[in-house]
Short mmCIF file of C-alpha atoms and ligand atoms in Angstrom, two decimals:
data_model
loop_
_atom_site.label_atom_id
_atom_site.label_comp_id
_atom_site.label_asym_id
_atom_site.label_seq_id
_atom_site.Cartn_x
_atom_site.Cartn_y
_atom_site.Cartn_z
CA MET A 1 0.00 0.00 0.00
CA THR A 2 1.14 3.56 -0.70
CA THR A 3 2.25 5.27 2.52
CA ALA A 4 2.77 8.83 3.74
CA ARG A 5 4.30 10.42 6.84
CA ILE A 6 3.11 13.59 8.47
CA THR A 7 4.82 15.38 11.35
CA VAL A 8 3.08 17.92 13.52
CA ASP A 9 5.34 20.54 15.07
CA SER A 10 3.67 22.75 17.67
CA ASP A 11 6.04 25.57 16.65
CA ALA A 12 4.86 25.49 13.04
CA VAL A 13 2.09 27.95 13.87
CA VAL A 14 0.16 29.51 11.01
CA ALA A 15 -2.23 31.69 13.08
CA PRO A 16 -4.77 31.56 15.87
CA LEU A 17 -8.05 30.34 14.42
CA ASN A 18 -10.38 33.18 13.45
CA ARG A 19 -13.83 31.74 12.89
CA ARG A 20 -14.44 34.17 10.04
CA ILE A 21 -12.61 31.62 7.90
CA PHE A 22 -15.89 29.63 7.99
CA GLY A 23 -17.99 32.39 6.44
CA SER A 24 -20.53 31.94 3.67
CA PHE A 25 -22.54 34.03 1.24
CA VAL A 26 -26.20 34.83 0.57
CA GLU A 27 -26.93 36.67 -2.67
CA HIS A 28 -30.26 37.76 -4.12
CA LEU A 29 -29.77 35.26 -6.91
CA GLY A 30 -31.99 32.42 -8.10
CA ARG A 31 -33.55 30.63 -5.12
CA CYS A 32 -30.97 31.52 -2.50
CA VAL A 33 -33.16 34.07 -0.70
CA TYR A 34 -36.67 33.55 -2.15
CA ASP A 35 -37.75 29.87 -1.95
CA GLY A 36 -34.48 29.28 -0.10
CA ILE A 37 -34.01 30.90 3.30
CA TYR A 38 -37.38 32.72 2.87
CA GLU A 39 -40.66 31.03 2.01
CA PRO A 40 -43.58 32.52 3.94
CA GLY A 41 -46.03 29.69 3.18
CA HIS A 42 -43.70 26.89 4.25
CA PRO A 43 -44.79 24.79 7.26
CA THR A 44 -41.59 25.69 9.15
CA ALA A 45 -41.67 29.44 8.36
CA ASN A 46 -41.54 31.92 11.25
CA GLU A 47 -43.38 35.25 11.42
CA ASP A 48 -40.76 36.87 9.14
CA GLY A 49 -41.27 34.12 6.53
CA PHE A 50 -37.90 32.43 7.20
CA ARG A 51 -37.76 28.63 7.02
CA LEU A 52 -36.60 27.27 10.36
CA ASP A 53 -35.62 23.90 8.87
CA VAL A 54 -33.07 25.85 6.79
CA VAL A 55 -31.95 27.81 9.86
CA ASP A 56 -31.27 24.48 11.63
CA LEU A 57 -29.13 23.27 8.73
CA VAL A 58 -27.22 26.56 8.59
CA ARG A 59 -26.43 26.21 12.30
CA GLU A 60 -25.30 22.63 11.75
CA LEU A 61 -23.14 23.74 8.82
CA GLY A 62 -21.32 26.04 11.23
CA SER A 63 -20.92 29.00 8.91
CA THR A 64 -20.03 32.23 10.65
CA THR A 65 -19.85 35.53 8.75
CA VAL A 66 -22.35 35.81 5.88
CA ARG A 67 -21.63 38.12 2.94
CA TYR A 68 -24.74 39.92 1.61
CA PRO A 69 -26.57 40.94 -0.68
CA GLY A 70 -24.19 40.06 -3.57
CA GLY A 71 -22.26 39.24 -5.65
CA ASN A 72 -23.13 40.66 -9.02
CA PHE A 73 -26.55 41.61 -7.65
CA VAL A 74 -25.08 44.32 -5.43
CA SER A 75 -23.89 46.35 -8.41
CA GLY A 76 -27.48 47.38 -9.17
CA PHE A 77 -28.84 47.30 -5.62
CA ARG A 78 -30.65 50.32 -4.18
CA TRP A 79 -30.64 49.52 -0.48
CA GLU A 80 -33.45 52.02 0.23
CA ASP A 81 -35.85 49.77 -1.75
CA SER A 82 -35.28 46.96 0.73
CA VAL A 83 -36.32 48.67 3.98
CA GLY A 84 -39.58 49.98 5.42
CA PRO A 85 -43.11 48.65 5.03
CA ARG A 86 -43.00 45.60 2.77
CA GLU A 87 -46.13 46.52 0.84
CA LYS A 88 -44.49 49.76 -0.27
CA ARG A 89 -41.28 48.23 -1.55
CA PRO A 90 -40.78 48.46 -5.32
CA VAL A 91 -40.17 45.59 -7.71
CA ARG A 92 -36.92 46.14 -9.59
CA ARG A 93 -35.13 44.48 -12.46
CA ASP A 94 -31.93 42.71 -11.41
CA LEU A 95 -29.68 43.10 -14.44
CA ALA A 96 -27.01 40.78 -13.09
CA TRP A 97 -29.20 37.65 -13.25
CA HIS A 98 -32.05 38.93 -15.41
CA ALA A 99 -34.63 38.42 -12.69
CA LEU A 100 -37.22 40.42 -10.82
CA GLU A 101 -36.43 41.53 -7.28
CA SER A 102 -39.46 41.97 -5.01
CA ASN A 103 -37.42 43.43 -2.12
CA GLN A 104 -39.53 41.46 0.35
CA VAL A 105 -36.32 40.48 2.09
CA GLY A 106 -34.03 43.40 2.80
CA VAL A 107 -31.35 44.64 5.13
CA ASP A 108 -33.39 44.52 8.37
CA GLU A 109 -35.02 41.12 7.72
CA PHE A 110 -31.69 39.63 6.72
CA ALA A 111 -30.07 40.92 9.90
CA ARG A 112 -32.87 39.22 11.87
CA TRP A 113 -32.32 35.98 9.97
CA LEU A 114 -28.61 36.14 10.83
CA LYS A 115 -29.47 36.33 14.51
CA LEU A 116 -31.47 33.09 14.18
CA THR A 117 -28.42 31.41 12.66
CA GLY A 118 -25.91 32.97 15.07
CA SER A 119 -23.96 34.57 12.21
CA GLU A 120 -22.26 37.89 11.55
CA LEU A 121 -23.25 40.17 8.67
CA MET A 122 -20.64 41.18 6.08
CA MET A 123 -22.23 43.86 3.91
CA ALA A 124 -21.33 44.82 0.35
CA VAL A 125 -21.97 48.32 -0.99
CA ASN A 126 -22.87 49.13 -4.59
CA LEU A 127 -19.95 50.73 -6.44
CA GLY A 128 -21.33 49.68 -9.84
CA THR A 129 -24.24 52.06 -10.34
CA ARG A 130 -23.81 54.05 -7.12
CA GLY A 131 -21.03 55.50 -5.02
CA ILE A 132 -19.86 57.24 -1.88
CA GLU A 133 -23.14 58.82 -0.83
CA ALA A 134 -25.19 55.62 -1.02
CA ALA A 135 -22.45 53.73 0.85
CA LEU A 136 -22.40 56.37 3.61
CA ASP A 137 -26.19 56.37 3.83
CA LEU A 138 -26.33 52.60 4.19
CA LEU A 139 -23.62 52.77 6.85
CA GLU A 140 -25.58 55.40 8.77
CA TYR A 141 -28.83 53.42 8.45
CA CYS A 142 -27.21 50.23 9.70
CA ASN A 143 -24.71 51.35 12.30
CA HIS A 144 -25.59 54.75 13.74
CA PRO A 145 -27.35 54.31 17.11
CA SER A 146 -30.06 57.00 16.83
CA GLY A 147 -30.81 60.70 16.42
CA THR A 148 -29.99 61.07 12.71
CA ALA A 149 -32.32 60.91 9.73
CA LEU A 150 -31.34 57.42 8.62
CA SER A 151 -30.78 55.82 12.03
CA ASP A 152 -34.20 57.10 13.10
CA GLN A 153 -35.64 55.66 9.90
CA ARG A 154 -34.22 52.25 10.89
CA ILE A 155 -35.74 52.60 14.36
CA ALA A 156 -39.10 53.60 12.84
CA ASN A 157 -38.83 50.51 10.64
CA GLY A 158 -38.66 48.34 13.76
CA THR A 159 -34.93 47.87 14.46
CA ALA A 160 -34.05 49.79 17.61
CA GLU A 161 -30.48 48.58 18.00
CA PRO A 162 -27.87 49.30 15.29
CA HIS A 163 -26.81 46.31 13.20
CA ASP A 164 -23.19 47.18 14.04
CA ILE A 165 -21.75 45.69 10.85
CA ARG A 166 -17.96 45.43 11.06
CA MET A 167 -16.92 44.11 7.63
CA TRP A 168 -17.85 45.96 4.44
CA CYS A 169 -17.02 45.03 0.84
CA LEU A 170 -16.33 47.95 -1.51
CA GLY A 171 -18.33 46.65 -4.48
CA ASN A 172 -18.04 43.27 -6.14
CA GLU A 173 -15.81 41.90 -8.93
CA MET A 174 -15.33 45.33 -10.45
CA ASP A 175 -12.74 43.90 -12.90
CA GLY A 176 -15.34 41.67 -14.60
CA PRO A 177 -16.91 42.81 -17.92
CA TRP A 178 -20.12 41.07 -16.73
CA GLN A 179 -20.36 43.41 -13.75
CA THR A 180 -22.83 46.31 -13.97
CA GLY A 181 -20.58 49.38 -13.99
CA TYR A 182 -17.29 47.46 -14.25
CA MET A 183 -14.15 49.60 -14.29
CA THR A 184 -10.48 49.72 -15.03
CA ALA A 185 -8.20 49.08 -12.06
CA ASP A 186 -7.23 52.73 -12.03
CA ASP A 187 -10.83 53.98 -11.93
CA TYR A 188 -11.88 51.40 -9.36
CA GLY A 189 -8.82 52.02 -7.17
CA LYS A 190 -9.71 55.72 -7.01
CA ILE A 191 -13.41 55.26 -6.16
CA ALA A 192 -12.63 52.47 -3.69
CA ALA A 193 -10.03 54.63 -1.91
CA ARG A 194 -12.40 57.59 -1.69
CA THR A 195 -15.33 55.47 -0.50
CA ALA A 196 -13.15 53.76 2.09
CA GLN A 197 -11.73 57.06 3.30
CA ALA A 198 -15.25 58.44 3.73
CA MET A 199 -16.57 55.35 5.50
CA LYS A 200 -13.62 55.35 7.89
CA THR A 201 -14.18 59.01 8.61
CA ALA A 202 -17.59 57.93 9.88
CA ASP A 203 -16.12 55.00 11.83
CA LYS A 204 -12.38 54.29 11.83
CA THR A 205 -12.90 50.82 13.31
CA LEU A 206 -14.67 49.43 10.21
CA GLU A 207 -12.94 46.59 8.37
CA LEU A 208 -13.00 47.27 4.64
CA VAL A 209 -12.49 44.84 1.78
CA VAL A 210 -11.34 46.17 -1.59
CA CYS A 211 -12.09 44.09 -4.71
CA GLY A 212 -9.26 41.93 -5.99
CA SER A 213 -9.50 39.90 -9.19
CA SER A 214 -12.56 37.79 -10.01
CA GLY A 215 -10.22 34.86 -10.53
CA SER A 216 -6.63 33.98 -11.28
CA MET A 217 -7.62 33.47 -14.94
CA MET A 218 -8.49 37.15 -15.43
CA PRO A 219 -6.11 38.81 -17.95
CA THR A 220 -5.50 41.63 -15.47
CA PHE A 221 -4.76 39.30 -12.51
CA GLY A 222 -1.84 40.68 -10.48
CA ASP A 223 -1.81 44.06 -12.24
CA TRP A 224 -5.33 44.70 -10.96
CA GLU A 225 -4.32 44.05 -7.35
CA ARG A 226 -1.20 46.20 -7.67
CA THR A 227 -2.99 49.19 -9.21
CA VAL A 228 -6.00 49.05 -6.88
CA LEU A 229 -3.79 48.81 -3.80
CA GLU A 230 -1.54 51.63 -4.97
CA HIS A 231 -4.65 53.82 -4.65
CA ALA A 232 -6.38 52.27 -1.66
CA TYR A 233 -3.67 50.67 0.52
CA ASP A 234 -3.89 53.12 3.39
CA HIS A 235 -7.67 52.99 3.60
CA VAL A 236 -8.52 49.27 3.39
CA ASP A 237 -7.82 46.19 5.47
CA TYR A 238 -8.49 43.28 3.10
CA ILE A 239 -8.30 42.52 -0.59
CA SER A 240 -10.80 39.99 -1.93
CA CYS A 241 -10.09 36.77 -3.82
CA HIS A 242 -12.70 34.74 -5.72
CA ALA A 243 -12.14 31.24 -7.09
CA TYR A 244 -14.44 28.54 -8.42
CA TYR A 245 -13.39 25.08 -9.57
CA GLN A 246 -14.97 22.30 -11.59
CA GLU A 247 -14.01 19.04 -13.26
CA ARG A 248 -13.38 19.64 -16.95
CA GLY A 249 -13.24 17.12 -19.79
CA GLY A 250 -13.32 14.11 -17.46
CA ASP A 251 -9.90 15.04 -16.02
CA LEU A 252 -10.56 13.98 -12.43
CA ASP A 253 -6.84 13.82 -11.60
CA SER A 254 -6.34 17.53 -12.27
CA TYR A 255 -9.63 18.44 -10.63
CA LEU A 256 -8.60 16.69 -7.40
CA ALA A 257 -5.52 18.93 -7.30
CA SER A 258 -7.51 22.19 -7.68
CA SER A 259 -6.25 23.49 -4.36
CA LEU A 260 -2.82 23.95 -5.99
CA ASP A 261 -4.39 26.76 -8.02
CA MET A 262 -5.84 28.27 -4.86
CA GLN A 263 -2.37 28.15 -3.27
CA TYR A 264 -0.87 29.90 -6.31
CA PHE A 265 -3.66 32.50 -6.17
CA ILE A 266 -3.04 33.24 -2.49
CA GLU A 267 0.74 33.45 -2.88
CA THR A 268 0.42 35.80 -5.87
CA VAL A 269 -1.96 38.17 -4.09
CA VAL A 270 0.12 38.17 -0.90
CA ALA A 271 3.30 38.92 -2.90
CA THR A 272 1.56 41.71 -4.82
CA ALA A 273 0.03 43.28 -1.71
CA ASP A 274 3.37 43.15 0.11
CA HIS A 275 5.15 44.62 -2.92
CA VAL A 276 2.82 47.63 -2.79
CA GLY A 277 3.05 47.87 1.01
CA ASN A 278 6.84 47.76 0.91
CA LYS A 279 6.99 50.38 -1.83
CA LEU A 280 4.80 52.63 0.31
CA ARG A 281 7.02 51.83 3.34
CA SER A 282 3.84 50.85 5.17
CA SER A 283 4.03 48.80 8.35
CA LYS A 284 0.52 47.52 7.68
CA LYS A 285 -0.11 44.12 6.07
CA ILE A 286 -3.17 43.72 3.87
CA LYS A 287 -5.17 40.58 4.70
CA LEU A 288 -7.00 38.41 2.18
CA SER A 289 -10.76 37.98 2.25
CA PHE A 290 -11.41 34.88 0.14
CA ASP A 291 -15.02 35.91 -0.04
CA GLU A 292 -16.14 33.65 -2.88
CA TRP A 293 -14.85 30.11 -3.16
CA ASN A 294 -16.54 26.87 -4.13
CA ILE A 295 -17.14 24.28 -6.81
CA TRP A 296 -19.22 25.71 -9.67
CA TYR A 297 -19.99 23.94 -12.96
CA LEU A 298 -19.80 27.30 -14.67
CA ASP A 299 -19.11 25.96 -18.19
CA GLU A 300 -22.36 23.97 -18.13
CA HIS A 301 -24.35 26.91 -16.76
CA ARG A 302 -22.97 29.19 -19.48
CA GLU A 303 -24.28 26.75 -22.09
CA SER A 304 -27.73 26.49 -20.47
CA ASP A 305 -30.41 29.15 -20.87
CA GLU A 306 -31.25 29.44 -17.17
CA VAL A 307 -30.14 33.09 -17.21
CA ASN A 308 -32.23 34.39 -20.10
CA ASP A 309 -34.22 37.37 -21.34
CA GLN A 310 -37.35 36.57 -19.35
CA TRP A 311 -37.90 38.57 -16.19
CA ARG A 312 -38.84 36.01 -13.53
CA TYR A 313 -38.98 35.93 -9.75
CA ALA A 314 -36.48 33.56 -8.13
CA PRO A 315 -35.80 31.30 -11.13
CA ARG A 316 -33.83 28.10 -10.64
CA GLN A 317 -30.29 29.26 -11.42
CA LEU A 318 -26.86 27.81 -10.60
CA GLU A 319 -28.34 24.79 -8.77
CA ASP A 320 -25.36 22.48 -8.95
CA VAL A 321 -25.81 19.02 -7.46
CA TYR A 322 -22.50 17.99 -5.93
CA SER A 323 -20.72 14.64 -6.02
CA VAL A 324 -18.38 12.94 -3.57
CA ALA A 325 -15.42 14.11 -5.68
CA ASP A 326 -16.72 17.70 -5.43
CA ALA A 327 -16.90 17.37 -1.64
CA VAL A 328 -13.32 16.07 -1.48
CA VAL A 329 -12.10 19.03 -3.55
CA LEU A 330 -14.07 21.42 -1.35
CA GLY A 331 -12.54 19.86 1.78
CA ASN A 332 -9.10 20.34 0.24
CA LEU A 333 -9.84 23.99 -0.57
CA LEU A 334 -10.78 24.53 3.06
CA ILE A 335 -7.53 22.88 4.16
CA THR A 336 -5.71 25.34 1.88
CA LEU A 337 -7.51 28.35 3.34
CA LEU A 338 -6.59 27.21 6.85
CA ARG A 339 -2.97 26.55 5.89
CA ASN A 340 -2.76 30.18 4.69
CA HIS A 341 -4.70 31.58 7.61
CA ASP A 342 -1.89 33.95 8.55
CA ARG A 343 -2.94 36.01 5.50
CA VAL A 344 -6.36 34.64 4.58
CA ALA A 345 -8.16 36.04 7.60
CA SER A 346 -11.71 35.71 6.30
CA ALA A 347 -13.45 33.52 3.72
CA SER A 348 -16.95 32.94 2.38
CA LEU A 349 -18.18 29.73 0.83
CA ALA A 350 -20.27 30.88 -2.14
CA GLN A 351 -23.12 30.32 -1.64
CA LEU A 352 -25.30 29.01 1.20
CA VAL A 353 -28.70 27.79 -0.04
CA ASN A 354 -29.78 26.39 -3.47
CA VAL A 355 -27.33 28.48 -5.52
CA ILE A 356 -24.05 26.50 -5.76
CA ALA A 357 -24.80 25.62 -2.18
CA PRO A 358 -24.27 23.01 0.54
CA ILE A 359 -28.00 23.23 1.46
CA MET A 360 -30.88 22.56 -0.95
CA THR A 361 -34.59 23.18 -0.50
CA GLU A 362 -37.81 22.33 -2.28
CA PRO A 363 -40.71 24.82 -2.11
CA GLY A 364 -43.26 23.51 0.39
CA GLY A 365 -41.00 20.50 0.99
CA ASP A 366 -37.70 19.34 2.40
CA ALA A 367 -34.31 20.90 3.03
CA TRP A 368 -31.27 18.61 2.73
CA ARG A 369 -27.49 18.44 2.82
CA GLN A 370 -25.39 18.23 -0.33
CA THR A 371 -22.15 16.20 -0.25
CA THR A 372 -20.17 19.43 0.17
CA PHE A 373 -22.01 20.16 3.42
CA PHE A 374 -20.01 17.53 5.29
CA PRO A 375 -16.36 18.60 5.03
CA PHE A 376 -17.37 22.18 5.78
CA SER A 377 -19.53 21.36 8.82
CA VAL A 378 -17.04 18.93 10.34
CA THR A 379 -14.09 21.28 9.85
CA SER A 380 -16.02 24.17 11.37
CA ARG A 381 -17.05 22.00 14.33
CA LEU A 382 -13.68 20.40 15.06
CA ALA A 383 -11.16 23.16 14.25
CA ARG A 384 -10.08 25.01 17.40
CA GLY A 385 -7.25 27.00 18.92
CA THR A 386 -4.32 27.46 16.58
CA VAL A 387 -3.73 26.38 12.99
CA LEU A 388 -0.51 24.39 12.51
CA ARG A 389 1.23 23.63 9.22
CA PRO A 390 2.29 19.96 9.24
CA ARG A 391 5.26 18.54 7.31
CA ILE A 392 3.97 16.07 4.74
CA ASP A 393 6.24 13.42 3.19
CA VAL A 394 4.29 11.77 0.39
CA GLY A 395 4.64 10.76 -3.23
CA THR A 396 3.07 12.55 -6.18
CA TYR A 397 0.84 11.70 -9.12
CA ALA A 398 0.79 13.21 -12.59
CA THR A 399 -1.84 15.77 -13.56
CA ALA A 400 -2.37 17.40 -16.96
CA VAL A 401 -3.02 20.85 -15.49
CA TYR A 402 -0.74 21.10 -12.44
CA GLY A 403 2.12 18.70 -13.22
CA ASP A 404 3.06 16.41 -10.33
CA ALA A 405 0.71 16.87 -7.38
CA PRO A 406 1.18 15.47 -3.85
CA LEU A 407 -1.14 12.52 -3.20
CA VAL A 408 -2.07 13.72 0.29
CA ASP A 409 -2.76 17.15 1.71
CA ALA A 410 -3.43 18.03 5.35
CA VAL A 411 -3.72 20.71 7.99
CA VAL A 412 -3.86 20.58 11.79
CA THR A 413 -5.49 22.66 14.52
CA ALA A 414 -4.73 22.38 18.22
CA ASP A 415 -5.60 23.81 21.60
CA ASP A 416 -4.90 22.80 25.19
CA GLU A 417 -7.53 20.08 25.10
CA GLY A 418 -6.43 18.32 21.94
CA GLY A 419 -6.35 18.79 18.23
CA ALA A 420 -7.79 17.89 14.87
CA VAL A 421 -6.20 16.65 11.67
CA PHE A 422 -7.92 17.23 8.32
CA LEU A 423 -6.69 15.23 5.32
CA VAL A 424 -7.44 14.39 1.71
CA ASN A 425 -6.29 11.48 -0.41
CA ARG A 426 -6.27 12.67 -4.03
CA SER A 427 -5.46 9.27 -5.52
CA ARG A 428 -8.21 7.91 -7.73
CA THR A 429 -7.14 4.32 -7.20
CA GLU A 430 -5.00 3.83 -4.09
CA SER A 431 -5.76 3.74 -0.39
CA ILE A 432 -2.91 5.46 1.46
CA GLU A 433 -1.69 4.55 4.93
CA VAL A 434 -0.65 7.73 6.73
CA SER A 435 1.41 7.82 9.95
CA ILE A 436 1.04 11.14 11.73
CA ASP A 437 3.46 12.02 14.50
CA VAL A 438 1.25 13.97 16.90
CA THR A 439 3.59 13.77 19.93
CA ALA A 440 3.70 17.57 19.97
CA LEU A 441 -0.06 17.71 20.61
CA GLY A 442 0.23 15.56 23.75
CA ALA A 443 -2.97 13.77 22.74
CA GLY A 444 -4.01 10.55 24.45
CA ALA A 445 -7.00 9.31 22.49
CA ILE A 446 -8.95 9.52 19.27
CA ALA A 447 -12.21 11.31 19.98
CA GLU A 448 -13.64 11.03 16.48
CA ALA A 449 -12.48 9.68 13.12
CA THR A 450 -14.70 10.30 10.15
CA THR A 451 -14.41 10.19 6.39
CA LEU A 452 -16.28 11.15 3.26
CA TRP A 453 -15.77 8.66 0.44
CA ASP A 454 -17.82 6.31 -1.69
CA GLU A 455 -17.26 3.48 -4.16
CA ASP A 456 -18.91 5.85 -6.65
CA VAL A 457 -17.05 9.16 -6.67
CA TYR A 458 -19.97 10.69 -8.57
CA ALA A 459 -22.63 9.71 -6.00
CA ARG A 460 -24.83 12.65 -5.02
CA ASN A 461 -27.67 13.61 -2.68
CA THR A 462 -30.85 14.58 -4.51
CA LEU A 463 -34.45 15.49 -3.69
CA GLU A 464 -35.39 11.85 -4.26
CA ASP A 465 -32.40 10.37 -2.41
CA GLN A 466 -31.36 12.97 0.17
CA GLU A 467 -29.07 10.75 2.24
CA ARG A 468 -27.32 8.75 -0.48
CA VAL A 469 -23.96 10.24 0.62
CA GLY A 470 -22.94 10.93 4.20
CA LEU A 471 -20.04 10.68 6.59
CA LYS A 472 -18.66 7.24 7.47
CA PRO A 473 -16.44 6.16 10.37
CA LEU A 474 -12.78 6.11 9.35
CA GLU A 475 -12.20 2.42 10.11
CA GLY A 476 -8.93 1.30 11.66
CA ALA A 477 -7.65 4.65 12.95
CA SER A 478 -5.27 4.05 15.88
CA LEU A 479 -3.09 6.11 18.20
CA ALA A 480 -0.04 4.58 19.89
CA ASP A 481 3.17 6.16 21.25
CA GLY A 482 2.25 9.56 19.82
CA VAL A 483 1.72 8.20 16.32
CA LEU A 484 -1.70 8.33 14.74
CA THR A 485 -2.16 5.81 11.93
CA VAL A 486 -4.99 6.07 9.45
CA THR A 487 -5.80 4.54 6.08
CA LEU A 488 -7.36 7.03 3.71
CA PRO A 489 -9.60 5.55 1.01
CA PRO A 490 -9.09 6.76 -2.57
CA VAL A 491 -10.72 10.14 -3.34
CA SER A 492 -11.57 10.87 0.27
CA TRP A 493 -11.67 13.68 2.81
CA SER A 494 -11.17 12.75 6.48
CA ALA A 495 -11.04 14.35 9.90
CA ILE A 496 -9.61 12.97 13.13
CA ALA A 497 -10.22 14.70 16.45
CA LEU A 498 -7.75 13.99 19.27
CA SER A 499 -8.32 14.53 22.96
O1 AHR B 1 -21.50 33.41 -6.63
C1 AHR B 1 -22.02 33.61 -7.90
C2 AHR B 1 -21.43 34.82 -8.60
O2 AHR B 1 -20.07 34.57 -8.85
C3 AHR B 1 -21.40 36.13 -7.84
O3 AHR B 1 -22.57 36.86 -7.97
C4 AHR B 1 -20.26 36.86 -8.47
O4 AHR B 1 -19.64 37.74 -7.59
C5 AHR B 1 -19.35 35.77 -8.98
O5 AHR B 1 -19.01 35.96 -10.30
#
């Protein structure tokens, strides 16, 4: 059997765990909000119209910060439409997804929904069709306690306490030609810097995210980050990264190594941000907000006509149904985010419900977990304390896209009470026996050993078969003399908690 050795060194500290790394994303897109988190007629709906069966699954998923309201949607969003008496709210055209927006869920309802789920709001402002004034007005409406026009409007609308939103995104994917009001890096850098400066004049403790590239495949990747940061460095705290992956042309080997692209992406943005910071002789380090990441079968959606010229309410759009292989890749992407947690301080799985999501719903019916739900929920539940970067000695396999890729990837977290090891086996054919020296963690027992794998790497959970794929015990895991030994099945994601 193929073998691997992993050594955990308690000095190989990446960063203390910040739970914002387990963020997610709710956009007014398809059935994410309407017929997703919100369905007034559903048997589990509360007085606001929110489905409580979905709330339970979101809590189980363990997502933390939730980015809202877009995405591409935000670049046409007029926040004023979404507050006040519901019967007076206008219907608008959403150009991003060619849909109708009823505005029945808006800023105040969404903040209430977040309280049900125990999550933090990360708000995006519209820099596509709007600018500084609308951003400042939204900030005043949300965060000012009382005694001003907009804070009193919020109170009159039923929300006495300020929403106290800490993280704000300065627009969305402004480099993308698909974005309403997209810009050159120079133009965006200037408006982002001025908006950030104004918002921080209102509240210097805000944490602001400037748009990075929409993906590492963008022709302006790298140059965009440099130019934008040359304008905005002093005023912002994070730069965003977005990355989506999918299996292409039946090349599962390359797909299973997708996290190598995410690693390249992170290293490039960190190097670019530090280059600008060093040139400016700044002592500040810009953090990365990986605020869109997931599996997305984008090529197939582009070929479909689900985004079309009809103007519909909450059409079924971007409803990917995920396989075991997709879940393994997602687990590996999360390992990569954790391993770079010293710079990637915040991240958002895009998205949360129905739209490229770990949770699916049927109107009037069930809510269920996709395969990708499991690695995310287990990692969020078990990761604690400090992230450690383990040393991994393992062989490689050949991929068409990334060259030779390591067969196993892993990350470790630890606190005084124990630790957790998260691993993937990328081999399509081989089980791999992994010996993990965890002496440094001082652990005495295995508290939990679980894996996600299946004989059929393309098995999925569907409306008809909602529990086809789930977690299984990782058979045969043992701990003796400080060495944890596990056998990872082919194409699998696993987690071992130590106490
Ligand atoms: O998450 C789906 C879309 O992907 C978002 O609206 C956009 O920001 C990105 O292109």
